[in-house]
Each structure stands twice: as structure tokens, then as C-alpha cells.
């Protein structure tokens, strides 16, 4: 709804009311339309202020209505009526003005923003474009380059940046509504002709064609196959035309996108990221019956790449941090990096931050005063168990002990403590201060309070937290193993690293499997394979095609590591780099020669491998393992797998995630191709279709939200 009052001095105040973000639902649009008509038609009203309840102007459209027939007044004519009115209308922006909320503000004659407000047009993240005049008014107001940047990326800008760009007329530390009312009174007698953005001529610089071409190239490159970023450029390009013609192009592009599979997939992602917050455990504990503890102070132990990033996250969230190392040299190196990262974030975010929130130390005695510890030491089970035993005696008995391990057994770590109920995994993803995903891993003995606290902490840190049960590799890395495994087999059979990566990146993955391995460090997987008994001294090697533990095994990555080629850190791995620490991957003739020699020694006849086979074997093997994760009830909903892969592993969001993608491709096709490849390669168990996949196909391929209904009782391995 929209509340209508007339303030003193004949200023009408229209307040949008639709918690939590005052979304522009059909009901709100109708109430706003009625209130605007009333204010513009009332001779006693001289000016109008539009604001929102609870410190937020408007978060945009009500996405829940996208799947239903439209009711209520359309937003475009409503905004046009506001702009064409003969009384000044001022938008009071507190909290946020996003999507349709910002487009509504752009239709007002003036905009007053609170200093902590954020503004943006994030429709591209939903597979859409701003379609209530945003692509036409914003370029006229701030110019094409700045408008393109905001619209293509969907990024939010602070009130201060919005003032510099010219989006808002004034920024205040006071209540924006009150300031807007006073401002409205001061402009009652001012002409409005120059305040109507739709009448402004477009700001076309001499090199506009070049600007648009570069923006289009960036949209293709960053979008990785997504249609919406390209459509955003096309819509903004139409702002060169007269306003009415530009609006026609905007509506045409929106109509093309609105019902597209990509828009549906991206909106599925949007709702999935909210759904995973409603976590549950096999014992019945869940998000709405478990209470999180407050975290007043935290500690991070181990200040390598991950530990540094985690410490930065905590400080940015305003949580005091004890940052601990065991070596003075490593501590000082970490101090320099962490403080530089924090200072950079402070400058970028333009926020006040007390850098004294972090204390660097070598002494364990400071751990007695913390509520939660996150260890991020070297990925070695014995080392971590020793540390957890020490923490159990040093820390307060109620302190939560968390591990950032990416795949070690959290149950085993818990047994090393006197408080296994207060042990959980908090698996951050590198770089920890950038990637939004957090896997919260609960053990067979983790208390609901511990899980609730870790999930809540993730939320405070700005992460999307997903609760998963403990198992080897948890969810993300467990599903990754068969994906990486298939890539290695493809090399044995005749493919090259760049051919495999090209196919995967063309599909939309942020990085192909071999580039990803080089970035992470090839020694990481090598260490895991050694611990699993798959390689290393004393492990017997099979004949011809290598076999380990009765199944096909490719030692290619092990052989690469034995040559000292560990990826970017050493300047070479599957690719060649400009030097240790380099990032530009180049084809390496040595790798090609190495593969040819390997095939010759093992009697392997290379064959031509097409893009389709690369995608089917890598992606369908990953998806198949996802179905096994569901069978084991490691998570309680397939949306969790999609959130993990979109946010943590660079899976293209416009395909929804691996499990959603499987449903869109068709479960019968996934099953059929897995059956085919399993017949061709009977010694690869990850190609054997999961029981759940077979069952779903037999049941007629139900929609994704009904998959868990078909898991047999008692199938959980928890």
C-alpha cells in the first residue's frame, strides 16, 4: 500500500509500505497511482514527497509476481505521470532505491538521499533490463559511460557516489523524508521543464560509437553467454533516439528477455540464495527453532591466504579479531597484507572503520577471551587435530571451534576436543573476502546452537551460508572430483588442456578445469590423493591404463607435480605463465609433448574429442555426483547444490546451477548419456548413473522442488 498525508505548508507525503523492502507489487502500484493522482489533483497541495517505510524507499519490483499475469497499473505510465505533473515531486531515498525504485526516483523532479543509502539497477542479475525508463533516463542524466557501467553490472552505488555522478541532488545525514519535505517547499515556485529527464537531449560524446562497441564486447566477455548484459547495452544505445522511440526499444528488449529460460534460471538463483538460509538438520533442528549465540570477538589461527581473507571479513563486519600465527616472520607478512586489504576496502566503501579491531599475536593466551575460533592452518589432518586439542584446553569451555578445511573429516577434528558439540566447519572460498559462499559443515555431534551461530555469522559477513552434513569433500569439492577426473581421462584419450578448458568456458564456466587447477595449486589435489592412498611412494601402478583401488586412475596430474610444475605459483603447470605468481595462461608445448609421450608409453591411441563429449563427460559426471549427494541427504534440497556451484565454483548463473541445468536439459538425456559413457568406460564408477537419477526419470522427471520426495527412507548415510 501507499500511505497519503498532507504535511504542513501543503506538501503531500506519500509513503510506500510493503515490508521488507517496499517492493512495487500490484497493490503498491495501485495505491501509489491513486495517491499521486490525488496529490496532483488537490489544489491545496503544492508539492509532493515520495518516501518509504522503515528506512527504505524501494527495493524494486515484486519478483514473486513475475510468474503471474500482471494486475494493477503498469509502472511506466505511472512514472510518466509523476514526471509530467505540474507540481514538484521529490524522492526521499533512505536505505535503498533499487531497480524500479530507482526508476521511480528518476521520474521525480528531485532526489534527496540519506548518506547511507544505496542506489542501483540490478535487473541484469535477474536476466532482465531496467524497463521502466531506467535505460533511457539514466544516460540522459549522468552520461552513457557511467550509465552503461551501472546497468550492465547491476552494481549499487553509495549516496556519495550518486551525488558525484549527478543522480541525486542532495545527500543528508538527517532523515531524508524530513529534508525532502523542506526542500519541496523551497522549490514550489520553480519551473519544472528542465527537471523532466525524458525531455533532456542525450549526452552523446564524440566517441559514443566506440564506447558502445567496447561496452558490448565487455558484456559478451563478462556475461559468458548471458543475454541480459548484451540487451542492456542495446537498450542504453537506444537512448540516442528520441525518448519515445528509445522506450519502444526498451520494451521490445524486455519482452524478449522476460519469458526467456535464462531469466527463469536467474530468478531461480535469486530465490535459491534466500531459501538456503532456512536450513535444517536430520535431528529436526532448523533455522526457526535454533538460537544463534552473539559473537563479540573472534579469532583466526593460520594467516595464509585463506586466514588473511577471513580476518578481513570479520573486521569489515565490525567484529574484533585475534589474528594468530606461530612464526614471527609469517605474522608480520600477514599483518602487512591484511592491513593493506582493510585500508583498500575502507577507501572503496567510503566507510569509517576502526582498524584497531584486529590484534596480531603469536600467543595463545589471547584466545581465552574469544567467542569463536576459525582455524585456517595447513590442510593436514594430524596438524589440525593437534591444534583442536590445544584449543580445547586453552579456550573458554563455551567457545565455538570452527575449521576452514575444504575436505578433511570434521568429525575426526571434533573427537580431538572436549566439546565435539561446539565444532563445525566454516569452509570459506578463496579469496575469502570476495567470494560470497560459505559452506557450514555440521558433524554427527554438532549442536543446533553451533550450526545456528555459524550460519548467522556467515550472514553478518555478507555471505550466503549453506548448511551441509560432513562427508569427504562436503558438497562442492565432492562434486568437483568426478569433474576433474573426467578432464584427466580426456587428456589421456587425446584432448589437450586448452581444448577442454575452451569447451567448459564456452559453456559459461568462469574458468576451465585446468586453468582452475593451476590457480588453486596442483599440489593441493596431489596432497589429497596421497592421503587417499592413490599415489605416492609405495603405491603400485597399474598396467596400460592406470588403475587404483580397482578403478581407472589417471596419474597425469601426479606426474606434472613430480616435475615441480605446481601451477601459477611456480610459473608453470598445465599452462605456462610469465613467471612464478603469473596469471596469463599460455599454451605450453612441453605439456603437449608430455601428453604425447605418456600416450605412447601406455599404448593409447589418441582420438578426436569434440566439445559435446567434453561437456557431457565433465558436467554430467559432476551432476551425477550431485544426485548421490542428495541420496545421502548431505543437503536437504537440491537448490543448495546450485547455490554452492553458482557462488563458489563459477558455474554460469544464467543456467541456474548444475542441478537446475540437468532439469532443463532433461533428466532422460542426462541419464542416457551417462549410460552410454558408462558402457564405453565401465572402469569409471562416477559415470554409473545414480539410483536417484534413474528413479526420477522413471517417475516422469518431476520438477526440481519435488526431487527429494523420491528418496527412499533410510537412504541417508548420516
XYZ file of C-alpha atoms in Angstrom:
718
model
C 0.000 0.000 0.000
C 0.944 3.674 -0.006
C 0.046 5.981 2.875
C -1.043 9.517 1.981
C -0.796 12.512 4.284
C -0.510 16.237 3.769
C 2.297 17.793 5.763
C 2.413 21.386 6.837
C 2.769 24.018 4.137
C 0.774 21.940 1.636
C 3.337 19.200 0.913
C 1.777 15.784 0.296
C 3.771 12.886 1.737
C 3.305 9.508 0.012
C 4.839 6.587 1.927
C 5.365 3.199 0.257
C 4.502 0.356 2.641
C 5.340 -3.220 1.686
C 7.845 -4.873 4.065
C 10.637 -5.758 3.969
C 11.855 -3.564 1.062
C 8.653 -1.814 -0.090
C 8.613 -3.752 -3.362
C 6.391 -2.376 -6.120
C 3.720 -5.064 -6.032
C 0.459 -4.615 -7.921
C -1.176 -3.428 -4.692
C 1.557 -0.873 -4.039
C 1.477 0.391 -7.623
C -2.278 0.848 -7.446
C -2.070 2.689 -4.136
C 0.807 4.844 -5.405
C -1.101 5.668 -8.600
C -4.166 6.703 -6.591
C -2.090 8.786 -4.179
C -0.197 10.576 -6.971
C -3.459 11.371 -8.798
C -4.944 12.662 -5.569
C -1.941 14.876 -4.812
C -1.663 16.290 -8.333
C -5.402 16.997 -8.396
C -5.660 18.618 -4.958
C -5.412 22.426 -5.275
C -4.273 22.644 -1.645
C -1.190 20.516 -2.381
C 1.738 22.470 -3.818
C 4.443 19.779 -3.806
C 4.818 16.021 -3.257
C 7.397 13.860 -1.460
C 7.609 10.092 -2.077
C 9.349 8.053 0.611
C 9.308 4.517 2.020
C 8.505 2.990 5.382
C 11.138 1.575 7.746
C 14.079 3.485 6.340
C 13.898 2.150 2.790
C 12.495 3.858 -0.280
C 12.026 0.833 -2.521
C 13.850 -2.387 -3.429
C 12.247 -2.627 -6.881
C 9.685 -4.939 -8.419
C 7.997 -7.741 -6.516
C 9.756 -10.673 -8.181
C 7.156 -13.110 -6.876
C 4.676 -11.578 -9.328
C 6.813 -12.335 -12.388
C 5.287 -15.781 -12.779
C 1.704 -14.487 -12.573
C -0.409 -12.458 -15.013
C 0.130 -8.754 -14.414
C -2.516 -6.894 -12.444
C -2.672 -3.298 -11.317
C -1.305 -0.266 -13.146
C 1.913 -0.560 -15.134
C 4.917 1.280 -13.723
C 5.921 3.151 -16.895
C 2.762 5.297 -17.267
C 2.765 5.891 -13.505
C 6.321 7.277 -13.610
C 5.491 9.280 -16.739
C 2.524 10.846 -14.913
C 4.731 11.844 -11.987
C 7.296 13.417 -14.302
C 4.661 15.242 -16.409
C 2.854 16.656 -13.370
C 2.852 20.386 -12.732
C 3.814 20.060 -9.076
C 7.359 19.297 -7.942
C 7.802 15.695 -6.786
C 10.791 14.885 -4.591
C 12.055 11.341 -3.943
C 13.329 10.840 -0.389
C 15.832 7.993 -0.655
C 16.655 6.202 2.562
C 18.185 2.728 2.719
C 17.846 1.809 -0.929
C 16.441 2.781 -4.289
C 16.955 -0.267 -6.465
C 15.540 -1.343 -9.806
C 12.045 0.033 -10.204
C 12.632 2.019 -7.020
C 15.434 3.998 -8.678
C 13.429 4.313 -11.892
C 10.605 5.789 -9.811
C 13.068 8.251 -8.281
C 14.400 9.194 -11.731
C 10.852 10.074 -12.740
C 10.641 12.503 -9.821
C 11.872 16.037 -10.356
C 14.335 15.999 -7.443
C 16.128 13.330 -5.410
C 17.337 13.649 -1.808
C 19.367 10.720 -0.417
C 20.493 9.758 3.047
C 24.266 9.343 3.260
C 23.987 5.583 3.859
C 21.540 4.900 1.035
C 22.442 2.701 -1.918
C 21.163 3.121 -5.462
C 21.286 0.762 -8.418
C 19.611 -1.002 -11.311
C 20.284 -4.712 -10.628
C 17.786 -6.144 -13.136
C 20.617 -7.716 -15.151
C 21.207 -10.150 -12.278
C 17.662 -11.448 -12.836
C 18.164 -11.871 -16.577
C 16.313 -8.637 -17.373
C 16.912 -4.969 -18.155
C 15.566 -1.891 -16.366
C 12.266 -1.471 -18.210
C 10.551 1.468 -16.573
C 12.630 4.094 -18.334
C 15.888 3.414 -16.499
C 17.875 2.742 -19.669
C 16.595 5.989 -21.171
C 16.591 8.454 -18.279
C 19.866 7.472 -16.591
C 22.115 8.049 -19.676
C 20.473 11.444 -20.144
C 21.229 12.311 -16.526
C 24.783 11.008 -15.991
C 26.040 10.223 -19.485
C 26.471 6.992 -21.414
C 29.712 5.627 -19.874
C 28.538 5.861 -16.256
C 25.040 4.620 -17.104
C 26.413 1.655 -19.043
C 28.626 0.678 -16.120
C 25.754 0.748 -13.625
C 23.221 -1.003 -15.835
C 25.449 -3.740 -17.301
C 26.964 -4.743 -13.959
C 23.889 -4.121 -11.823
C 26.198 -2.705 -9.160
C 24.991 -0.445 -6.395
C 26.468 2.989 -5.772
C 26.627 4.819 -2.476
C 24.770 8.073 -1.912
C 28.083 9.922 -2.046
C 28.956 8.425 -5.422
C 25.409 9.073 -6.642
C 25.868 12.755 -5.780
C 29.156 12.901 -7.690
C 27.537 11.226 -10.697
C 24.604 13.624 -10.587
C 21.925 11.031 -9.803
C 20.820 12.798 -6.616
C 20.574 16.485 -5.873
C 21.475 16.395 -2.213
C 22.853 13.998 0.421
C 21.955 14.375 4.066
C 22.847 12.825 7.408
C 19.377 13.679 8.707
C 16.057 11.968 7.993
C 15.760 12.118 4.203
C 11.959 12.426 4.350
C 12.065 15.486 6.584
C 14.804 17.103 4.488
C 12.826 16.326 1.316
C 9.674 17.990 2.698
C 11.631 21.168 3.484
C 13.313 21.008 0.082
C 9.948 20.539 -1.658
C 8.601 23.711 -0.033
C 11.638 25.629 -1.304
C 11.074 24.660 -4.962
C 7.313 25.137 -5.168
C 7.645 28.146 -7.440
C 10.484 26.786 -9.573
C 9.726 25.800 -13.195
C 9.766 22.059 -13.856
C 10.515 21.992 -17.574
C 14.238 21.440 -17.017
C 13.629 18.768 -14.360
C 11.924 16.245 -16.652
C 14.683 13.848 -17.669
C 12.744 12.348 -20.577
C 12.885 15.749 -22.314
C 16.642 16.076 -21.968
C 18.683 15.558 -25.113
C 21.005 12.537 -24.832
C 24.573 13.318 -23.800
C 26.356 11.861 -26.844
C 30.144 12.216 -26.723
C 32.069 12.220 -29.987
C 33.370 8.692 -29.385
C 29.988 7.228 -28.396
C 30.135 4.523 -31.081
C 33.447 3.321 -29.688
C 32.109 3.455 -26.115
C 29.122 1.321 -27.077
C 31.236 -1.186 -29.014
C 33.589 -1.601 -26.067
C 30.637 -1.994 -23.693
C 29.139 -4.645 -25.955
C 32.432 -6.551 -26.063
C 32.666 -6.412 -22.248
C 29.073 -7.596 -21.939
C 29.786 -10.633 -24.120
C 33.014 -11.415 -22.296
C 31.771 -10.987 -18.720
C 28.333 -12.396 -19.416
C 29.782 -15.759 -20.551
C 26.739 -16.417 -22.704
C 24.203 -14.421 -20.691
C 21.770 -12.439 -22.852
C 20.778 -9.704 -20.396
C 24.115 -7.777 -20.290
C 24.068 -7.538 -24.095
C 20.439 -6.399 -24.077
C 21.369 -3.745 -21.506
C 23.889 -2.255 -23.930
C 21.348 -2.360 -26.741
C 18.739 -0.614 -24.598
C 21.138 2.118 -23.475
C 22.234 2.547 -27.081
C 18.602 3.385 -27.885
C 18.869 6.417 -25.587
C 20.417 8.202 -28.589
C 16.951 8.163 -30.126
C 14.051 10.403 -29.154
C 12.719 9.284 -25.775
C 9.541 7.649 -27.078
C 11.480 5.577 -29.625
C 14.035 4.596 -27.012
C 11.238 3.421 -24.728
C 9.827 1.282 -27.523
C 13.212 -0.421 -27.885
C 13.461 -0.862 -24.106
C 10.055 -2.556 -24.003
C 10.892 -4.743 -27.005
C 14.087 -5.995 -25.382
C 12.330 -6.555 -22.067
C 9.615 -8.611 -23.750
C 12.284 -10.776 -25.364
C 14.024 -11.404 -22.045
C 11.077 -11.664 -19.680
C 9.959 -15.172 -20.613
C 13.424 -16.440 -21.550
C 14.907 -19.587 -19.962
C 17.840 -17.502 -18.753
C 15.575 -15.101 -16.849
C 13.789 -18.039 -15.216
C 17.141 -19.569 -14.251
C 18.484 -16.334 -12.770
C 15.288 -15.745 -10.815
C 15.557 -19.328 -9.537
C 19.078 -18.426 -8.356
C 17.735 -15.315 -6.624
C 15.149 -17.252 -4.630
C 17.525 -20.173 -4.013
C 20.039 -17.920 -2.277
C 17.307 -16.920 0.135
C 15.928 -20.427 0.547
C 19.230 -21.918 1.773
C 19.058 -19.679 4.825
C 16.176 -21.880 6.028
C 18.491 -24.720 6.995
C 17.652 -27.957 8.733
C 19.432 -30.960 10.263
C 18.416 -34.641 10.314
C 17.647 -34.389 14.049
C 14.885 -31.861 13.397
C 16.848 -28.773 14.387
C 16.381 -25.949 11.903
C 16.619 -22.242 11.309
C 13.430 -21.317 13.166
C 13.883 -23.437 16.293
C 17.593 -22.870 16.988
C 19.150 -19.787 18.556
C 22.486 -18.345 17.486
C 24.963 -17.021 20.021
C 26.257 -13.457 19.765
C 29.870 -13.229 18.574
C 31.579 -10.360 20.371
C 35.139 -11.357 19.488
C 36.593 -13.991 17.156
C 39.995 -15.482 16.440
C 41.613 -16.651 13.213
C 44.517 -19.087 13.516
C 46.761 -19.510 10.492
C 47.299 -16.394 8.430
C 47.975 -17.764 4.987
C 45.871 -16.694 2.030
C 42.614 -18.032 3.497
C 43.228 -16.892 7.061
C 44.031 -13.364 5.937
C 40.847 -13.154 3.896
C 38.741 -14.484 6.776
C 40.246 -11.944 9.163
C 39.410 -9.143 6.734
C 35.796 -10.381 6.519
C 35.417 -10.322 10.291
C 36.867 -6.834 10.711
C 34.715 -5.423 7.905
C 31.706 -6.824 9.776
C 32.793 -4.875 12.866
C 33.876 -7.963 14.839
C 37.097 -7.653 16.892
C 39.638 -10.255 15.768
C 42.620 -12.003 17.313
C 44.823 -12.955 14.331
C 47.325 -15.624 15.346
C 50.375 -17.217 13.746
C 53.150 -19.400 15.113
C 56.056 -17.687 13.361
C 57.100 -14.037 13.729
C 58.064 -13.663 10.068
C 54.746 -15.100 8.854
C 52.875 -12.925 11.339
C 54.493 -9.728 10.077
C 53.896 -10.692 6.454
C 50.237 -11.345 7.264
C 49.948 -8.042 9.135
C 51.143 -6.099 6.093
C 48.766 -7.856 3.712
C 45.711 -7.704 5.990
C 46.140 -4.018 6.854
C 46.628 -3.157 3.169
C 43.449 -5.063 2.267
C 41.492 -3.317 5.030
C 42.713 0.147 4.049
C 41.781 -0.580 0.432
C 38.273 -1.681 1.476
C 37.822 1.409 3.643
C 38.704 3.667 0.716
C 36.495 1.759 -1.700
C 33.476 1.575 0.582
C 33.956 5.107 1.909
C 33.084 3.921 5.411
C 34.577 4.583 8.790
C 36.321 1.506 10.161
C 38.347 1.125 13.324
C 41.469 -0.684 12.143
C 42.280 -1.347 15.795
C 39.647 -4.083 15.725
C 42.367 -6.573 14.757
C 45.169 -7.704 17.053
C 48.061 -9.774 15.673
C 49.773 -12.169 18.046
C 51.855 -15.314 18.496
C 50.417 -16.036 21.950
C 47.565 -18.431 22.613
C 46.583 -16.697 25.873
C 44.574 -14.128 23.892
C 42.276 -16.921 22.719
C 40.682 -17.179 26.167
C 38.568 -14.096 25.531
C 37.016 -15.041 22.165
C 33.571 -16.497 21.451
C 34.583 -18.320 18.267
C 37.799 -19.566 16.675
C 38.277 -20.250 12.957
C 41.385 -22.282 12.185
C 42.897 -21.922 8.732
C 46.203 -23.752 9.135
C 47.833 -26.079 6.600
C 45.464 -28.754 5.238
C 46.837 -31.665 7.267
C 44.571 -33.797 9.458
C 47.183 -34.594 12.121
C 48.198 -30.939 12.420
C 44.592 -29.782 12.711
C 43.737 -32.456 15.304
C 46.710 -31.368 17.407
C 45.589 -27.738 17.156
C 41.994 -28.582 18.101
C 43.218 -30.476 21.159
C 45.219 -27.393 22.206
C 42.266 -25.073 21.574
C 40.057 -27.301 23.685
C 42.295 -26.657 26.692
C 43.157 -23.001 26.005
C 39.778 -21.529 25.030
C 36.789 -20.887 27.273
C 34.584 -24.027 27.539
C 31.789 -22.306 25.608
C 33.960 -21.109 22.706
C 32.927 -22.475 19.295
C 35.751 -24.176 17.419
C 35.460 -23.906 13.639
C 37.640 -25.276 10.868
C 38.129 -23.848 7.405
C 39.132 -27.232 5.989
C 37.942 -27.767 2.428
C 37.508 -31.528 2.670
C 39.024 -33.127 5.790
C 36.801 -35.097 8.170
C 35.299 -32.582 10.611
C 34.042 -35.442 12.830
C 37.648 -36.533 13.378
C 38.637 -32.988 14.336
C 35.750 -32.877 16.794
C 36.941 -36.057 18.522
C 40.195 -34.283 19.391
C 38.286 -31.838 21.606
C 36.352 -31.993 24.850
C 33.444 -30.174 23.176
C 32.518 -32.007 19.938
C 29.066 -30.386 20.047
C 30.697 -26.974 19.543
C 32.749 -27.981 16.483
C 31.582 -27.074 12.965
C 33.204 -26.481 9.617
C 33.197 -22.998 8.120
C 34.521 -23.564 4.608
C 35.279 -20.193 3.034
C 36.197 -19.915 -0.633
C 39.225 -18.032 -1.950
C 39.530 -15.134 -1.921
C 37.585 -15.275 1.346
C 36.949 -11.526 1.457
C 35.395 -11.600 -2.038
C 33.543 -14.882 -2.638
C 30.028 -14.816 -1.172
C 29.710 -18.538 -0.448
C 30.206 -20.230 2.924
C 29.720 -23.971 3.495
C 28.742 -24.569 7.125
C 29.560 -28.214 7.855
C 27.820 -29.934 10.750
C 29.002 -33.235 12.210
C 27.027 -36.059 13.798
C 27.503 -34.291 17.144
C 27.288 -30.584 16.237
C 24.706 -28.782 18.351
C 21.904 -26.792 16.719
C 23.234 -23.734 18.559
C 26.673 -24.146 16.978
C 25.202 -24.509 13.488
C 22.854 -21.560 14.008
C 25.765 -19.408 15.189
C 27.950 -20.288 12.199
C 25.059 -19.633 9.804
C 24.292 -16.300 11.463
C 27.949 -15.295 11.431
C 28.073 -16.023 7.716
C 25.132 -13.682 7.234
C 26.865 -10.955 9.235
C 29.905 -11.371 6.992
C 27.759 -10.837 3.884
C 27.969 -14.492 2.840
C 25.311 -16.839 1.537
C 25.682 -19.691 4.007
C 24.709 -23.259 3.124
C 24.416 -25.909 5.834
C 25.809 -29.289 4.736
C 26.490 -32.563 6.517
C 30.024 -33.820 6.945
C 31.328 -36.141 4.219
C 34.560 -36.301 2.155
C 34.777 -33.030 0.223
C 31.454 -31.842 1.712
C 29.336 -30.754 -1.291
C 31.369 -28.550 -3.606
C 34.625 -30.499 -3.639
C 32.861 -33.857 -3.566
C 31.020 -32.982 -6.786
C 34.205 -31.494 -8.232
C 36.194 -34.724 -8.008
C 34.474 -36.623 -10.874
C 34.507 -33.435 -12.972
C 38.294 -33.097 -12.605
C 38.714 -36.857 -13.015
C 36.911 -36.872 -16.368
C 39.067 -33.996 -17.604
C 42.186 -36.054 -16.863
C 40.804 -39.071 -18.710
C 40.020 -36.860 -21.715
C 43.691 -35.828 -21.842
C 44.719 -39.488 -21.875
C 42.339 -40.142 -24.756
C 43.574 -37.326 -26.997
C 42.351 -33.916 -25.766
C 44.572 -31.021 -24.718
C 44.148 -28.816 -21.604
C 43.213 -25.777 -23.680
C 40.658 -27.780 -25.683
C 38.907 -28.993 -22.521
C 39.037 -25.563 -20.897
C 37.762 -23.855 -24.035
C 34.687 -26.097 -24.148
C 33.900 -25.507 -20.471
C 34.439 -21.748 -20.669
C 32.341 -21.536 -23.829
C 29.568 -23.211 -21.839
C 29.868 -20.350 -19.364
C 32.088 -21.554 -16.537
C 34.272 -18.770 -15.191
C 37.378 -20.898 -15.636
C 38.140 -24.245 -17.226
C 39.249 -27.174 -15.096
C 42.958 -26.938 -15.896
C 43.174 -23.160 -15.510
C 41.303 -23.568 -12.213
C 43.760 -26.240 -11.073
C 46.727 -24.026 -11.922
C 45.175 -21.149 -9.978
C 44.440 -23.272 -6.887
C 47.813 -25.018 -6.997
C 48.258 -28.543 -8.328
C 49.905 -29.606 -5.069
C 46.580 -29.228 -3.234
C 44.949 -32.114 -5.094
C 48.212 -34.073 -5.095
C 48.305 -33.940 -1.303
C 44.696 -35.176 -1.115
C 45.394 -38.074 -3.495
C 48.431 -39.078 -1.460
C 46.363 -39.081 1.733
C 43.760 -41.260 -0.011
C 46.420 -43.785 -0.998
C 46.002 -43.168 -4.735
C 49.562 -42.060 -5.379
C 52.889 -41.632 -3.652
C 55.822 -43.835 -2.654
C 54.955 -47.499 -2.375
C 51.660 -47.238 -4.271
C 51.675 -49.859 -7.075
C 50.924 -48.620 -10.577
C 48.607 -50.485 -12.956
C 49.498 -51.543 -16.477
C 48.430 -49.654 -19.615
C 45.566 -47.543 -18.342
C 46.445 -46.858 -14.733
C 44.194 -48.426 -12.118
C 43.992 -47.798 -8.399
C 41.720 -49.456 -5.876
C 40.151 -51.441 -8.727
C 39.161 -48.488 -10.906
C 40.687 -46.413 -13.660
C 43.003 -43.725 -12.366
C 44.871 -41.053 -14.291
C 48.308 -40.207 -12.829
C 48.820 -37.274 -15.209
C 48.396 -34.603 -12.522
C 50.750 -36.516 -10.188
C 53.413 -36.731 -12.904
C 53.056 -32.993 -13.594
C 53.553 -32.259 -9.891
C 56.614 -34.517 -9.740
C 58.175 -32.242 -12.345
C 57.792 -29.294 -9.948
C 55.024 -27.793 -12.075
C 52.503 -26.712 -9.410
C 50.570 -24.066 -11.354
C 50.702 -20.292 -11.192
C 52.800 -20.331 -8.006
C 55.731 -21.937 -9.900
C 55.093 -20.253 -13.252
C 54.034 -23.482 -14.934
C 51.527 -26.287 -14.518
C 49.086 -27.299 -17.219
C 49.911 -23.926 -18.792
C 52.930 -21.660 -18.986
C 52.917 -18.294 -17.158
C 55.106 -15.210 -17.358
C 56.813 -16.274 -14.130
C 56.069 -17.538 -10.605
C 52.830 -15.893 -9.485
C 51.867 -15.021 -13.058
C 48.252 -15.052 -14.216
C 48.322 -15.068 -18.029
C 47.955 -18.684 -19.134
C 49.710 -19.630 -22.376
C 49.803 -22.903 -24.290
C 52.867 -24.884 -23.233
C 54.484 -27.072 -25.919
C 56.127 -29.079 -23.121
C 52.697 -30.248 -21.893
C 51.708 -31.361 -25.399
C 54.946 -33.317 -25.779
C 54.492 -34.797 -22.303
C 50.970 -35.993 -23.174
C 52.110 -37.499 -26.468
C 54.912 -39.398 -24.725
C 52.544 -40.603 -21.983
C 50.092 -41.971 -24.552
C 52.941 -43.665 -26.464
C 54.311 -45.353 -23.343
C 50.863 -46.618 -22.320
C 49.818 -47.665 -25.809
C 46.967 -45.151 -26.003
C 45.838 -44.172 -29.493
C 44.728 -40.519 -29.379
C 41.392 -39.721 -30.972
C 39.472 -36.589 -31.881
C 37.318 -35.398 -28.971
C 34.552 -32.878 -29.628
C 33.147 -30.125 -27.443
C 29.950 -32.062 -26.772
C 31.811 -35.029 -25.298
C 33.887 -32.731 -23.082
C 30.741 -31.081 -21.706
C 28.770 -34.279 -21.270
C 31.501 -36.240 -19.530
C 32.666 -33.419 -17.245
C 29.339 -31.764 -16.431
C 27.142 -34.849 -16.338
C 29.640 -36.652 -14.070
C 29.500 -33.666 -11.713
C 25.690 -33.620 -11.842
C 25.554 -37.375 -11.262
C 27.569 -36.941 -8.074
C 25.133 -34.193 -7.112
C 22.316 -36.732 -7.236
C 24.375 -39.014 -4.976
C 24.825 -36.111 -2.542
C 21.040 -35.798 -2.459
C 20.634 -39.554 -1.972
C 22.922 -39.353 1.065
C 20.961 -36.326 2.343
C 24.146 -34.310 2.741
C 21.858 -31.377 1.996
C 18.098 -31.276 2.316
C 17.291 -29.583 -1.001
C 18.879 -29.570 -4.491
C 18.811 -25.768 -4.534
C 21.709 -25.900 -2.057
C 23.898 -27.615 -4.667
C 23.061 -24.949 -7.235
C 23.812 -22.093 -4.825
C 27.161 -23.666 -3.927
C 28.199 -24.058 -7.560
C 26.999 -20.667 -8.796
C 28.565 -18.700 -5.931
C 31.611 -20.826 -5.178
C 32.713 -22.524 -8.388
C 31.911 -20.093 -11.196
C 29.003 -22.066 -12.666
C 27.087 -19.719 -15.017
C 24.132 -18.310 -13.092
C 22.076 -17.929 -16.266
C 21.829 -21.746 -16.395
C 20.587 -21.881 -12.793
C 23.255 -24.223 -11.414
C 24.154 -27.845 -12.220
C 21.004 -29.494 -10.869
C 18.640 -26.911 -12.370
C 20.553 -27.243 -15.647
C 20.059 -31.018 -15.559
C 16.316 -30.473 -15.281
C 16.335 -28.020 -18.176
C 18.441 -30.279 -20.412
C 16.155 -33.138 -19.488
C 16.857 -35.867 -16.948
C 16.314 -38.597 -19.573
C 19.086 -37.096 -21.700
C 21.461 -36.879 -18.727
C 20.693 -40.491 -17.841
C 21.035 -41.675 -21.434
C 24.425 -40.061 -21.966
C 25.760 -41.329 -18.645
C 24.618 -44.846 -19.559
C 26.358 -44.539 -22.929
C 29.667 -43.341 -21.451
C 29.474 -45.961 -18.696
C 29.215 -48.693 -21.331
C 32.244 -47.261 -23.136
C 34.210 -46.797 -19.880
C 32.970 -49.487 -17.436
C 36.006 -48.934 -15.196
C 34.921 -45.375 -14.271
C 32.395 -45.627 -11.407
C 31.456 -41.928 -11.467
C 29.818 -42.491 -14.864
C 27.424 -45.068 -13.408
C 24.050 -43.267 -13.120
C 22.873 -42.671 -9.571
C 19.837 -44.505 -8.247
C 18.020 -41.210 -7.658
C 18.528 -40.079 -11.248
C 17.138 -43.382 -12.520
C 14.193 -43.143 -10.159
C 13.347 -39.567 -11.176
C 13.382 -40.485 -14.868
C 11.159 -43.490 -14.134
C 8.742 -41.142 -12.332
C 8.463 -38.869 -15.374
C 11.122 -36.280 -14.436
C 9.293 -34.296 -11.739
C 10.256 -30.625 -11.177
C 13.305 -29.924 -9.068
C 11.364 -28.928 -5.948
C 9.855 -32.445 -5.831
C 13.066 -34.439 -6.228
C 13.596 -35.069 -2.521
C 10.159 -36.685 -2.286
C 11.532 -39.625 -4.256
C 14.442 -40.522 -1.990
C 13.773 -43.750 -0.158
C 13.533 -43.548 3.609
C 16.663 -44.791 5.303
C 18.914 -43.901 2.365
C 20.793 -41.267 4.357
C 24.379 -42.092 5.262
C 24.466 -39.553 8.069
